[in-house]
mmCIF file of C-alpha atoms in Angstrom:
data_model
loop_
_atom_site.group_PDB
_atom_site.id
_atom_site.type_symbol
_atom_site.label_atom_id
_atom_site.label_comp_id
_atom_site.label_asym_id
_atom_site.label_seq_id
_atom_site.Cartn_x
_atom_site.Cartn_y
_atom_site.Cartn_z
ATOM 1 C CA MET A 1 35.810 65.324 39.309
ATOM 2 C CA ASP A 2 34.504 68.601 40.551
ATOM 3 C CA THR A 3 37.374 68.844 43.022
ATOM 4 C CA ASN A 4 40.016 68.166 40.317
ATOM 5 C CA TYR A 5 38.452 70.814 38.106
ATOM 6 C CA LYS A 6 38.631 73.402 40.878
ATOM 7 C CA GLU A 7 42.262 72.519 41.639
ATOM 8 C CA ASN A 8 43.266 72.820 37.981
ATOM 9 C CA ASN A 9 41.422 76.108 37.692
ATOM 10 C CA LEU A 10 43.209 77.420 40.800
ATOM 11 C CA LYS A 11 46.589 76.350 39.402
ATOM 12 C CA LYS A 12 45.879 78.213 36.157
ATOM 13 C CA LYS A 13 45.011 81.358 38.119
ATOM 14 C CA ILE A 14 48.210 81.083 40.180
ATOM 15 C CA VAL A 15 50.312 80.671 37.011
ATOM 16 C CA LEU A 16 48.559 83.658 35.434
ATOM 17 C CA LEU A 17 49.191 85.778 38.543
ATOM 18 C CA TRP A 18 52.858 84.717 38.512
ATOM 19 C CA VAL A 19 53.222 85.745 34.852
ATOM 20 C CA VAL A 20 51.569 89.120 35.539
ATOM 21 C CA ALA A 21 53.742 89.672 38.619
ATOM 22 C CA SER A 22 56.916 88.767 36.706
ATOM 23 C CA THR A 23 55.999 91.104 33.856
ATOM 24 C CA LEU A 24 55.195 93.911 36.286
ATOM 25 C CA LYS A 25 58.472 93.332 38.114
ATOM 26 C CA LEU A 26 60.368 93.525 34.814
ATOM 27 C CA CYS A 27 58.591 96.779 33.887
ATOM 28 C CA LEU A 28 59.306 98.269 37.292
ATOM 29 C CA ALA A 29 62.943 97.229 37.016
ATOM 30 C CA SER A 30 63.223 98.999 33.651
ATOM 31 C CA LEU A 31 61.569 102.084 35.104
ATOM 32 C CA GLY A 32 63.870 101.920 38.124
ATOM 33 C CA THR A 33 66.910 101.789 35.839
ATOM 34 C CA LYS A 34 65.638 104.824 33.950
ATOM 35 C CA ASN A 35 64.992 106.735 37.170
ATOM 36 C CA GLU A 36 68.439 105.789 38.437
ATOM 37 C CA LEU A 37 70.003 107.250 35.302
ATOM 38 C CA MET A 38 67.948 110.416 35.643
ATOM 39 C CA SER A 39 68.797 110.983 39.278
ATOM 40 C CA ASP A 40 72.210 109.470 39.862
ATOM 41 C CA LEU A 41 73.654 112.901 40.684
ATOM 42 C CA THR A 42 71.633 112.789 43.908
ATOM 43 C CA LEU A 43 72.770 109.294 44.845
ATOM 44 C CA ASP A 44 76.217 110.459 45.933
ATOM 45 C CA ASP A 45 74.636 113.258 47.978
ATOM 46 C CA THR A 46 72.431 110.706 49.747
ATOM 47 C CA GLN A 47 75.394 108.434 50.452
ATOM 48 C CA VAL A 48 77.343 111.324 51.934
ATOM 49 C CA LYS A 49 74.458 112.275 54.215
ATOM 50 C CA ASP A 50 73.923 108.693 55.364
ATOM 51 C CA ASN A 51 77.591 107.798 55.713
ATOM 52 C CA PRO A 52 79.763 110.395 57.522
ATOM 53 C CA LYS A 53 82.908 108.531 56.407
ATOM 54 C CA LEU A 54 82.263 109.779 52.855
ATOM 55 C CA LEU A 55 82.312 113.454 53.876
ATOM 56 C CA PRO A 56 85.326 115.461 52.618
ATOM 57 C CA LYS A 57 88.131 115.981 55.108
ATOM 58 C CA ASN A 58 87.577 118.791 57.612
ATOM 59 C CA LYS A 59 83.843 118.806 56.774
ATOM 60 C CA LYS A 60 81.006 117.872 59.093
ATOM 61 C CA GLN A 61 77.333 117.272 58.381
ATOM 62 C CA LYS A 62 76.436 120.723 59.762
ATOM 63 C CA ASP A 63 78.831 122.406 57.297
ATOM 64 C CA PHE A 64 76.516 121.741 54.338
ATOM 65 C CA LEU A 65 73.592 123.950 53.358
ATOM 66 C CA GLN A 66 70.166 122.372 53.113
ATOM 67 C CA GLU A 67 69.279 121.365 49.559
ATOM 68 C CA THR A 68 65.788 122.866 49.546
ATOM 69 C CA LEU A 69 64.300 124.474 46.457
ATOM 70 C CA GLU A 70 64.457 127.932 48.056
ATOM 71 C CA ILE A 71 68.100 127.705 49.144
ATOM 72 C CA THR A 72 69.303 126.184 45.864
ATOM 73 C CA ARG A 73 67.389 128.919 43.996
ATOM 74 C CA LEU A 74 69.100 131.767 45.867
ATOM 75 C CA MET A 75 72.499 130.053 45.744
ATOM 76 C CA GLY A 76 72.132 129.417 42.006
ATOM 77 C CA ILE A 77 71.267 133.058 41.317
ATOM 78 C CA ALA A 78 74.191 134.177 43.490
ATOM 79 C CA ARG A 79 76.500 131.780 41.636
ATOM 80 C CA LEU A 80 75.737 133.406 38.262
ATOM 81 C CA LEU A 81 76.003 136.923 39.699
ATOM 82 C CA HIS A 82 79.318 135.996 41.319
ATOM 83 C CA TYR A 83 80.602 135.377 37.792
ATOM 84 C CA SER A 84 79.310 138.609 36.259
ATOM 85 C CA THR A 85 79.141 141.184 39.090
ATOM 86 C CA LYS A 86 81.583 140.119 41.814
ATOM 87 C CA GLN A 87 84.157 142.772 40.954
ATOM 88 C CA HIS A 88 81.722 145.683 41.296
ATOM 89 C CA MET A 89 78.972 144.463 43.661
ATOM 90 C CA ARG A 90 81.023 145.073 46.817
ATOM 91 C CA HIS A 91 81.191 148.812 46.056
ATOM 92 C CA ILE A 92 77.392 149.201 46.273
ATOM 93 C CA GLN A 93 76.033 150.340 49.640
ATOM 94 C CA HIS A 94 72.742 148.465 49.609
ATOM 95 C CA PRO A 95 71.585 145.531 51.821
ATOM 96 C CA LEU A 96 70.940 143.423 48.716
ATOM 97 C CA ALA A 97 74.522 143.882 47.496
ATOM 98 C CA LYS A 98 75.938 143.389 51.001
ATOM 99 C CA ASN A 99 74.252 140.005 51.425
ATOM 100 C CA LEU A 100 75.172 138.860 47.925
ATOM 101 C CA CYS A 101 78.812 139.666 48.729
ATOM 102 C CA ILE A 102 78.669 137.487 51.863
ATOM 103 C CA ILE A 103 77.650 134.586 49.613
ATOM 104 C CA PHE A 104 80.318 135.562 47.041
ATOM 105 C CA ASP A 105 82.951 135.372 49.798
ATOM 106 C CA HIS A 106 81.594 131.939 50.739
ATOM 107 C CA PHE A 107 82.137 130.777 47.149
ATOM 108 C CA ASP A 108 85.721 132.067 47.266
ATOM 109 C CA GLN A 109 86.472 130.746 50.772
ATOM 110 C CA SER A 110 84.791 127.432 51.468
ATOM 111 C CA SER A 111 85.843 127.716 55.127
ATOM 112 C CA SER A 112 83.531 130.708 55.700
ATOM 113 C CA ASP A 113 80.959 130.615 58.506
ATOM 114 C CA LYS A 114 77.843 128.768 57.332
ATOM 115 C CA LYS A 115 75.701 130.672 59.847
ATOM 116 C CA GLN A 116 76.635 133.909 58.101
ATOM 117 C CA VAL A 117 75.669 132.441 54.739
ATOM 118 C CA VAL A 118 72.301 131.213 56.042
ATOM 119 C CA LYS A 119 71.655 134.639 57.574
ATOM 120 C CA ALA A 120 72.507 136.307 54.237
ATOM 121 C CA LEU A 121 70.180 133.918 52.368
ATOM 122 C CA ASN A 122 67.340 134.694 54.777
ATOM 123 C CA GLU A 123 67.932 138.414 54.353
ATOM 124 C CA LEU A 124 67.940 138.075 50.557
ATOM 125 C CA LYS A 125 64.655 136.180 50.746
ATOM 126 C CA ARG A 126 63.188 138.954 52.911
ATOM 127 C CA ILE A 127 64.279 141.656 50.435
ATOM 128 C CA LEU A 128 63.075 139.789 47.342
ATOM 129 C CA PHE A 129 59.888 138.230 48.681
ATOM 130 C CA ASN A 130 56.465 139.440 47.589
ATOM 131 C CA PRO A 131 53.146 138.042 48.916
ATOM 132 C CA ASP A 132 52.098 137.251 45.330
ATOM 133 C CA ASP A 133 55.013 134.809 45.028
ATOM 134 C CA THR A 134 52.879 131.971 46.359
ATOM 135 C CA THR A 135 50.862 132.049 43.126
ATOM 136 C CA TYR A 136 53.903 131.648 40.839
ATOM 137 C CA PRO A 137 55.222 128.333 39.494
ATOM 138 C CA ASP A 138 58.747 127.494 40.697
ATOM 139 C CA GLY A 139 60.392 128.320 37.369
ATOM 140 C CA VAL A 140 58.683 131.694 37.062
ATOM 141 C CA LEU A 141 59.626 132.535 40.660
ATOM 142 C CA THR A 142 63.311 131.876 39.906
ATOM 143 C CA GLN A 143 63.102 134.255 36.943
ATOM 144 C CA THR A 144 61.199 136.801 39.059
ATOM 145 C CA TYR A 145 63.856 136.828 41.803
ATOM 146 C CA PHE A 146 66.542 137.390 39.180
ATOM 147 C CA PHE A 147 64.497 140.251 37.704
ATOM 148 C CA ARG A 148 63.930 141.875 41.107
ATOM 149 C CA ILE A 149 67.634 141.931 41.957
ATOM 150 C CA PHE A 150 68.418 144.038 38.899
ATOM 151 C CA PHE A 151 65.298 146.147 39.310
ATOM 152 C CA ILE A 152 66.216 147.026 42.909
ATOM 153 C CA LEU A 153 69.863 147.764 42.103
ATOM 154 C CA GLY A 154 68.942 149.768 38.989
ATOM 155 C CA GLN A 155 66.583 151.968 40.984
ATOM 156 C CA PHE A 156 69.127 152.422 43.765
ATOM 157 C CA LEU A 157 71.953 153.425 41.409
ATOM 158 C CA THR A 158 70.026 155.884 39.224
ATOM 159 C CA ASP A 159 68.114 159.088 39.792
ATOM 160 C CA PRO A 160 64.370 158.299 39.985
ATOM 161 C CA ASN A 161 63.731 161.421 37.904
ATOM 162 C CA GLY A 162 66.068 160.195 35.168
ATOM 163 C CA LYS A 163 68.472 163.137 35.479
ATOM 164 C CA LYS A 164 71.998 162.603 34.187
ATOM 165 C CA LEU A 165 71.194 158.964 33.457
ATOM 166 C CA TYR A 166 73.913 158.699 30.814
ATOM 167 C CA ASP A 167 76.590 160.063 33.166
ATOM 168 C CA ARG A 168 75.579 157.664 35.932
ATOM 169 C CA TYR A 169 75.609 154.776 33.492
ATOM 170 C CA GLN A 170 79.063 155.598 32.178
ATOM 171 C CA ASN A 171 80.553 156.152 35.629
ATOM 172 C CA ASN A 172 79.139 153.067 37.375
ATOM 173 C CA PRO A 173 80.854 149.825 36.282
ATOM 174 C CA LEU A 174 78.021 147.581 37.492
ATOM 175 C CA LEU A 175 75.448 149.503 35.437
ATOM 176 C CA LYS A 176 77.724 149.730 32.420
ATOM 177 C CA GLU A 177 78.551 146.005 32.370
ATOM 178 C CA ASN A 178 75.088 144.613 33.179
ATOM 179 C CA PHE A 179 72.427 147.011 31.834
ATOM 180 C CA VAL A 180 71.500 147.953 28.265
ATOM 181 C CA PHE A 181 71.402 151.719 27.751
ATOM 182 C CA ASP A 182 68.492 152.029 25.331
ATOM 183 C CA LYS A 183 68.151 155.080 23.090
ATOM 184 C CA TRP A 184 65.139 155.715 20.901
ATOM 185 C CA TYR A 185 63.267 158.535 19.231
ATOM 186 C CA GLY A 186 59.704 159.199 20.321
ATOM 187 C CA LYS A 187 56.849 160.362 18.110
ATOM 188 C CA ASP A 188 57.838 163.952 18.793
ATOM 189 C CA ASN A 189 61.299 163.128 17.400
ATOM 190 C CA LYS A 190 62.758 163.575 20.867
ATOM 191 C CA LEU A 191 65.627 161.284 21.874
ATOM 192 C CA ASN A 192 64.713 159.160 24.926
ATOM 193 C CA PHE A 193 66.873 157.080 27.268
ATOM 194 C CA ALA A 194 66.218 154.131 29.584
ATOM 195 C CA LEU A 195 68.049 151.240 31.214
ATOM 196 C CA SER A 196 66.923 147.663 30.580
ATOM 197 C CA PHE A 197 68.374 144.542 32.109
ATOM 198 C CA PHE A 198 66.277 141.381 31.761
ATOM 199 C CA ARG A 199 64.796 140.292 28.458
ATOM 200 C CA SER A 200 62.931 137.269 27.181
ATOM 201 C CA ILE A 201 63.865 134.652 24.605
ATOM 202 C CA ASP A 202 61.732 131.678 23.596
ATOM 203 C CA THR A 203 62.957 128.104 23.331
ATOM 204 C CA ARG A 204 62.772 128.099 19.525
ATOM 205 C CA GLN A 205 65.151 131.055 19.309
ATOM 206 C CA PHE A 206 67.418 129.837 22.066
ATOM 207 C CA LEU A 207 67.738 126.163 21.170
ATOM 208 C CA HIS A 208 67.157 125.959 17.432
ATOM 209 C CA GLU A 209 68.347 129.151 15.731
ATOM 210 C CA ASP A 210 72.061 129.219 14.920
ATOM 211 C CA VAL A 211 72.405 132.796 16.178
ATOM 212 C CA PRO A 212 69.281 134.527 17.544
ATOM 213 C CA GLN A 213 69.305 138.273 16.865
ATOM 214 C CA LYS A 214 67.856 141.498 18.129
ATOM 215 C CA ASN A 215 68.028 143.434 14.887
ATOM 216 C CA VAL A 216 67.105 147.106 15.073
ATOM 217 C CA PHE A 217 69.049 148.150 11.985
ATOM 218 C CA HIS A 218 65.897 149.039 10.077
ATOM 219 C CA SER A 219 64.092 150.553 13.060
ATOM 220 C CA ASP A 220 62.984 154.175 12.833
ATOM 221 C CA LEU A 221 62.966 154.478 16.621
ATOM 222 C CA SER A 222 65.952 152.632 18.117
ATOM 223 C CA PHE A 223 69.247 154.412 17.724
ATOM 224 C CA ASN A 224 72.792 153.368 18.684
ATOM 225 C CA SER A 225 71.957 151.853 22.076
ATOM 226 C CA LEU A 226 74.832 150.763 24.328
ATOM 227 C CA TYR A 227 75.083 147.015 24.866
ATOM 228 C CA PRO A 228 76.878 145.815 28.026
ATOM 229 C CA LYS A 229 79.396 143.089 28.728
ATOM 230 C CA TYR A 230 76.657 140.786 30.076
ATOM 231 C CA LEU A 231 73.087 140.146 28.933
ATOM 232 C CA TYR A 232 70.436 138.356 30.989
ATOM 233 C CA PHE A 233 67.467 136.501 29.496
ATOM 234 C CA ASN A 234 64.607 134.496 30.896
ATOM 235 C CA VAL A 235 63.622 131.589 28.645
ATOM 236 C CA ASP A 236 59.888 131.861 28.010
ATOM 237 C CA LEU A 237 58.150 129.056 29.893
ATOM 238 C CA ILE A 238 54.686 129.776 28.518
ATOM 239 C CA LYS A 239 55.616 129.007 24.907
ATOM 240 C CA ARG A 240 57.187 125.661 25.764
ATOM 241 C CA LYS A 241 55.226 122.901 24.039
ATOM 242 C CA LYS A 242 57.469 120.004 25.048
ATOM 243 C CA VAL A 243 60.392 119.145 27.297
ATOM 244 C CA GLU A 244 63.653 120.073 25.566
ATOM 245 C CA PHE A 245 67.271 119.677 26.573
ATOM 246 C CA LEU A 246 70.584 121.489 26.206
ATOM 247 C CA ASP A 247 73.417 120.319 23.996
ATOM 248 C CA MET A 248 76.488 121.242 26.054
ATOM 249 C CA LYS A 249 78.724 120.824 23.004
ATOM 250 C CA LYS A 250 76.899 123.621 21.206
ATOM 251 C CA VAL A 251 77.938 127.265 21.538
ATOM 252 C CA TYR A 252 74.765 129.254 22.257
ATOM 253 C CA GLN A 253 75.111 132.746 20.819
ATOM 254 C CA PHE A 254 73.181 136.002 20.540
ATOM 255 C CA GLU A 255 73.669 139.173 18.478
ATOM 256 C CA TYR A 256 72.569 142.780 18.744
ATOM 257 C CA ILE A 257 72.596 144.619 15.428
ATOM 258 C CA ASP A 258 71.857 148.299 14.935
ATOM 259 C CA GLN A 259 72.761 151.129 12.583
ATOM 260 C CA HIS A 260 76.277 151.450 13.965
ATOM 261 C CA LYS A 261 77.500 148.088 15.246
ATOM 262 C CA VAL A 262 77.143 144.350 15.736
ATOM 263 C CA CYS A 263 77.623 142.975 19.270
ATOM 264 C CA SER A 264 78.246 139.230 19.554
ATOM 265 C CA TYR A 265 77.608 137.232 22.726
ATOM 266 C CA ARG A 266 77.947 133.632 23.858
ATOM 267 C CA ALA A 267 76.154 131.889 26.743
ATOM 268 C CA VAL A 268 78.311 131.494 29.856
ATOM 269 C CA GLY A 269 75.716 130.642 32.499
ATOM 270 C CA PHE A 270 72.385 128.854 32.984
ATOM 271 C CA LEU A 271 69.908 128.243 35.767
ATOM 272 C CA THR A 272 67.870 125.043 35.522
ATOM 273 C CA ARG A 273 65.286 123.313 37.691
ATOM 274 C CA GLU A 274 66.085 119.629 38.182
ATOM 275 C CA ARG A 275 64.521 117.269 40.710
ATOM 276 C CA ARG A 276 62.963 120.152 42.656
ATOM 277 C CA LYS A 277 66.277 121.955 43.026
ATOM 278 C CA VAL A 278 67.860 124.829 41.104
ATOM 279 C CA HIS A 279 71.211 124.096 39.453
ATOM 280 C CA ALA A 280 73.666 126.669 38.088
ATOM 281 C CA TYR A 281 75.970 125.988 35.132
ATOM 282 C CA LEU A 282 78.999 128.174 34.369
ATOM 283 C CA TYR A 283 81.418 128.151 31.455
ATOM 284 C CA GLU A 284 84.877 128.802 32.900
ATOM 285 C CA ASN A 285 88.355 127.762 31.776
ATOM 286 C CA SER A 286 86.922 126.412 28.508
ATOM 287 C CA LYS A 287 84.563 123.937 30.175
ATOM 288 C CA TRP A 288 81.105 123.762 31.747
ATOM 289 C CA THR A 289 80.727 123.128 35.474
ATOM 290 C CA GLU A 290 77.489 122.356 37.306
ATOM 291 C CA PHE A 291 76.839 123.803 40.781
ATOM 292 C CA MET A 292 74.142 122.960 43.300
ATOM 293 C CA ASN A 293 74.832 124.871 46.516
ATOM 294 C CA ASP A 294 78.490 124.016 47.254
ATOM 295 C CA ASN A 295 78.513 120.807 45.210
ATOM 296 C CA LYS A 296 80.012 120.893 41.738
ATOM 297 C CA SER A 297 80.412 118.457 38.891
ATOM 298 C CA SER A 298 81.745 118.364 35.341
ATOM 299 C CA LYS A 299 79.802 115.225 34.408
ATOM 300 C CA PHE A 300 76.360 115.776 32.926
ATOM 301 C CA ILE A 301 73.609 113.383 31.934
ATOM 302 C CA ILE A 302 70.527 115.259 30.735
ATOM 303 C CA ILE A 303 70.226 119.026 31.203
ATOM 304 C CA PRO A 304 66.776 120.562 30.680
ATOM 305 C CA CYS A 305 66.223 123.822 28.837
ATOM 306 C CA PRO A 306 67.188 126.584 31.302
ATOM 307 C CA LEU A 307 65.070 129.157 33.104
ATOM 308 C CA VAL A 308 67.695 131.921 32.930
ATOM 309 C CA VAL A 309 70.631 132.468 30.549
ATOM 310 C CA VAL A 310 73.640 134.762 30.982
ATOM 311 C CA TYR A 311 75.494 135.845 27.838
ATOM 312 C CA GLU A 312 78.942 137.458 27.751
ATOM 313 C CA LYS A 313 80.096 139.756 24.947
ATOM 314 C CA TYR A 314 83.093 138.448 23.017
ATOM 315 C CA ALA A 315 83.159 140.874 20.071
ATOM 316 C CA GLU A 316 81.810 144.240 18.926
ATOM 317 C CA TYR A 317 82.118 145.359 15.315
ATOM 318 C CA HIS A 318 81.480 148.961 14.295
ATOM 319 C CA ARG A 319 80.061 149.791 10.888
ATOM 320 C CA VAL A 320 81.649 152.258 8.513
ATOM 321 C CA ILE A 321 78.974 154.883 7.818
ATOM 322 C CA PRO A 322 79.225 156.442 4.328
ATOM 323 C CA GLY A 323 79.944 160.141 4.613
ATOM 324 C CA GLY A 324 80.901 159.783 8.280
ATOM 325 C CA ASP A 325 84.146 160.947 9.824
#
């Protein structure tokens, strides 16, 4: 009797364990399906690495750059700058510009020497690196590198004493197309000038407002600043309260409005952090394309809110001032 009781009790425990195991297996299967959907862009990459037969013709394993966070970050930044600065960057005699142009040439000629590209990436890292970088989150570091590139080039191309800043701005295409020439009156009613290049926008403005604006029309200080062909924004990470995603069917716009004009922009480039890699997205030929190092795709699943946004001007309207000429 006692033996039968123990056997029945053991059977019940085995059945219970089987039910729990089956339920857990089902849950894990559902989670695995979800993870597969979230990361299927990396599955093809893995297959290519593990199966040389899947490599493109004339390509060997050694021809591909490593897909580390650091390399994808620098390549993503270079990809956006290739779109907006390629035409003028090669005329700048600075090591930063020289190494960016090596990567630009790699984008244009896929047969370029990978060793040269790796050397250029290492040199860029050396120029941009700061010991404090180890304390920054990955997303902030991507924004910081982008900021430093423009800061270094802006300093190199202008007089540190600010002399003839307007003339230098007007005569240098890279400055004129990528930097805002700010004008404002100080408290002494003196007109001041400065170049700015990297501004901040929060997720609420970027994702949810129809057209975010920088409106200085009623400002007593700002006056008829010059707005370039391209604007660069970091999307504020600190104010993010939840994970949000891009709608690639939406046209993301931005406007500058002052006493004399309205400048209208649309987003043409993003940098995102996905699966511990930085991805670049560019709007070319009326469609979005995703880049991660030399890999590209036009099929998207879920795209997180970006770290960096590039806007391109598509219209500028000048106001008619009463009493003006």
